[in-house]
Amino acid sequence: MPRRSKILSGTLITGALLLTSLGLGGVALSAGVPAPGAGAAAAFASVHSGHTMAVSTTSSPEDPDGDGYIPANPPVTGVTPSTQDPPHRYFHEFQANCSVTHTAPDDPIVYPRQPGRSHDHTFMGNTTTNANSTTASLDAGGTTCKAPGDRSGYWMPTLFDGDRPVLPVGPQTIYYKTGVTDYTSVRPFPRGLRFVVGDPAQSADAFRHHPGFVEGWECGDSYFNTEFPATCPDRADVQVNIRFQAPSCWDGKYLDTPDHKSHMAYPVVRPGTNDNVCPADHPVALPMIEFKMAFPVNGDMSRVRLASGPGHSFHYDFFNAWDDATLRALVGHCVVGGLQCDARGYDQTHPEAGAALDQNYRLP
């Protein structure tokens, strides 16, 4: 398949200016907490589609020529966005419950094979995710997800309270939903698909109006915040939370692109209807991932920040390494089947439907 030309244009920003713009200038991180590396400035060295995002130009086993395009093999062709309106179901989802594995200044999507070049990330799911991760290495790794078949890598910028990293405790909720009205048209992710959701350089206004924005930062009775609330109720049952949705329409051609976004798109409203459909240039409906993260911090929030900067710099990454048969069973049973499933693929309000996985979260 012919590849598109590389995107290398943009405006370079010095590391000092970048750290200042992210609210990190003059911050002394404690020992053992990785500081943003020189690559943090490089992350904003190329402008693409109105967003500032790193362009990968380093070769890897999956991208030998280093142009940032990883073709799907095989590509998905002959698909048009579905305009069908199946029977209404309020839910069509399942959960991937995955715990934190580690933190590191790595990003195998934005900075493949460049350890230490990223701002610090909190990793969930695959226990081996690092700068050198590939589809094959993730497939050989372990996982903290309840379903052993989910060896995907999930990561986001580490949250700090002053110099102290604050890590989510226990299995976090990662929803797999439908983003389109025709939930029966949703198909599993292709193996090796990867993308970035959001942008660390986005403005507060862009974050608030991002198509993936759900409720912003929230705690107690405070909702829809683009920044961390000044205070949160100082109670053991209160944590700061965020929910953010990923694009769910795929071009069918590439597993990754230089900006790590343009092979994916959000659904659009079909003219004259209230139906959500995939756009014509991204016709393949995939599951819509929604991060629902809870961080155990409350009280005075004045020192809370992300490794990428202020609250509105929140973003996250996904690298698919599901076992194909397991993901296919969950998508078919729960999303296409119009159920509200847990990580086993079981809907307690519809016990007659059974579960996609057994008691050990494996295929029966």
Short mmCIF file of C-alpha atoms in Angstrom, two decimals, residues 188-327:
data_model
loop_
_atom_site.label_atom_id
_atom_site.label_comp_id
_atom_site.label_asym_id
_atom_site.label_seq_id
_atom_site.Cartn_x
_atom_site.Cartn_y
_atom_site.Cartn_z
CA PRO A 188 -13.47 -5.38 17.36
CA PHE A 189 -10.26 -3.36 17.23
CA PRO A 190 -7.67 -4.60 14.75
CA ARG A 191 -4.63 -6.06 16.46
CA GLY A 192 -1.93 -3.44 16.93
CA LEU A 193 -4.19 -0.39 16.62
CA ARG A 194 -2.92 2.50 18.71
CA PHE A 195 -3.87 6.12 19.19
CA VAL A 196 -3.67 9.16 21.46
CA VAL A 197 -6.83 10.71 22.89
CA GLY A 198 -6.69 14.45 23.56
CA ASP A 199 -3.62 16.66 23.42
CA PRO A 200 -1.21 17.74 26.19
CA ALA A 201 -0.89 21.15 24.51
CA GLN A 202 -4.62 21.82 24.21
CA SER A 203 -6.05 25.01 25.72
CA ALA A 204 -8.57 24.92 28.54
CA ASP A 205 -11.28 25.92 26.08
CA ALA A 206 -10.26 23.20 23.62
CA PHE A 207 -10.33 20.65 26.44
CA ARG A 208 -13.79 21.76 27.56
CA HIS A 209 -15.16 21.54 24.03
CA HIS A 210 -13.29 18.40 23.00
CA PRO A 211 -15.65 15.76 21.55
CA GLY A 212 -14.34 13.30 24.14
CA PHE A 213 -15.11 15.54 27.12
CA VAL A 214 -17.72 13.96 29.41
CA GLU A 215 -17.65 15.46 32.89
CA GLY A 216 -14.17 16.90 33.23
CA TRP A 217 -12.54 16.84 36.65
CA GLU A 218 -15.01 16.22 39.44
CA CYS A 219 -15.12 15.59 43.16
CA GLY A 220 -17.92 15.88 45.68
CA ASP A 221 -20.52 18.23 44.20
CA SER A 222 -18.09 19.89 41.79
CA TYR A 223 -18.45 18.83 38.13
CA PHE A 224 -17.44 19.81 34.60
CA ASN A 225 -14.14 21.38 35.66
CA THR A 226 -11.42 21.92 33.09
CA GLU A 227 -8.91 22.38 35.92
CA PHE A 228 -8.56 20.59 39.23
CA PRO A 229 -11.04 21.96 41.78
CA ALA A 230 -9.40 24.22 44.36
CA THR A 231 -10.65 21.94 47.12
CA CYS A 232 -12.40 18.60 47.39
CA PRO A 233 -14.28 17.29 50.44
CA ASP A 234 -11.68 15.91 52.82
CA ARG A 235 -13.32 12.53 53.32
CA ALA A 236 -12.03 9.03 52.82
CA ASP A 237 -14.74 8.28 50.26
CA VAL A 238 -13.90 11.27 48.01
CA GLN A 239 -11.47 11.08 45.11
CA VAL A 240 -10.94 13.34 42.13
CA ASN A 241 -12.34 11.71 38.98
CA ILE A 242 -12.31 12.23 35.24
CA ARG A 243 -14.19 10.62 32.35
CA PHE A 244 -12.99 11.07 28.78
CA GLN A 245 -14.03 9.32 25.58
CA ALA A 246 -11.93 8.21 22.63
CA PRO A 247 -12.72 8.42 18.91
CA SER A 248 -14.37 5.24 17.62
CA CYS A 249 -14.36 5.52 13.82
CA TRP A 250 -11.38 4.09 11.95
CA ASP A 251 -10.14 4.72 8.42
CA GLY A 252 -9.55 0.99 7.92
CA LYS A 253 -6.06 1.68 6.52
CA TYR A 254 -3.58 2.45 9.26
CA LEU A 255 -2.86 1.14 12.75
CA ASP A 256 -1.03 4.40 13.46
CA THR A 257 -0.26 7.69 11.70
CA PRO A 258 2.39 10.34 12.41
CA ASP A 259 0.12 12.44 14.63
CA HIS A 260 -1.33 9.28 16.27
CA LYS A 261 -4.84 10.62 15.67
CA SER A 262 -5.76 11.10 12.02
CA HIS A 263 -6.50 7.40 11.39
CA MET A 264 -9.30 7.76 13.97
CA ALA A 265 -12.32 10.11 14.11
CA TYR A 266 -15.31 10.82 16.31
CA PRO A 267 -18.81 9.99 15.05
CA VAL A 268 -20.84 12.81 13.52
CA VAL A 269 -24.57 13.53 13.51
CA ARG A 270 -26.24 12.47 10.28
CA PRO A 271 -27.99 15.49 8.73
CA GLY A 272 -31.71 15.62 9.41
CA THR A 273 -31.51 13.05 12.21
CA ASN A 274 -30.23 12.60 15.74
CA ASP A 275 -28.22 9.56 14.69
CA ASN A 276 -24.49 9.31 15.28
CA VAL A 277 -22.65 7.80 12.33
CA CYS A 278 -19.04 7.40 11.30
CA PRO A 279 -17.79 9.96 8.76
CA ALA A 280 -17.29 8.72 5.19
CA ASP A 281 -13.49 8.89 5.40
CA HIS A 282 -13.46 6.86 8.65
CA PRO A 283 -16.28 4.41 7.96
CA VAL A 284 -15.34 1.50 10.27
CA ALA A 285 -17.17 1.57 13.62
CA LEU A 286 -15.01 0.32 16.50
CA PRO A 287 -15.66 0.25 20.26
CA MET A 288 -15.59 3.65 21.93
CA ILE A 289 -13.19 3.58 24.88
CA GLU A 290 -14.07 5.75 27.87
CA PHE A 291 -11.58 6.21 30.68
CA LYS A 292 -13.18 6.61 34.11
CA MET A 293 -10.24 7.27 36.39
CA ALA A 294 -10.28 7.93 40.15
CA PHE A 295 -7.26 9.41 41.94
CA PRO A 296 -7.04 9.18 45.77
CA VAL A 297 -6.45 12.84 46.54
CA ASN A 298 -8.75 15.40 48.17
CA GLY A 299 -8.75 18.38 50.54
CA ASP A 300 -6.49 21.21 49.36
CA MET A 301 -5.91 20.64 45.64
CA SER A 302 -3.70 23.69 45.02
CA ARG A 303 -0.57 21.56 44.47
CA VAL A 304 -2.22 18.96 42.24
CA ARG A 305 -0.99 18.84 38.65
CA LEU A 306 -0.33 16.43 35.82
CA ALA A 307 3.09 15.46 34.52
CA SER A 308 1.96 17.09 31.27
CA GLY A 309 0.88 20.31 32.98
CA PRO A 310 -2.43 21.69 34.30
CA GLY A 311 -5.69 19.76 34.45
CA HIS A 312 -6.70 20.70 30.92
CA SER A 313 -3.62 18.91 29.52
CA PHE A 314 -5.19 15.52 30.31
CA HIS A 315 -4.91 12.95 27.53
CA TYR A 316 -4.34 9.23 27.27
CA ASP A 317 -3.00 6.49 25.02
CA PHE A 318 -4.27 3.09 23.94
CA PHE A 319 -2.32 0.25 22.30
CA ASN A 320 -4.50 -2.74 21.42
CA ALA A 321 -3.13 -6.16 22.34
CA TRP A 322 -6.37 -8.02 23.11
CA ASP A 323 -6.60 -11.70 22.33
CA ASP A 324 -8.68 -11.55 19.16
CA ALA A 325 -11.20 -14.22 20.15
CA THR A 326 -11.77 -12.74 23.62
CA LEU A 327 -12.37 -9.23 22.32
#
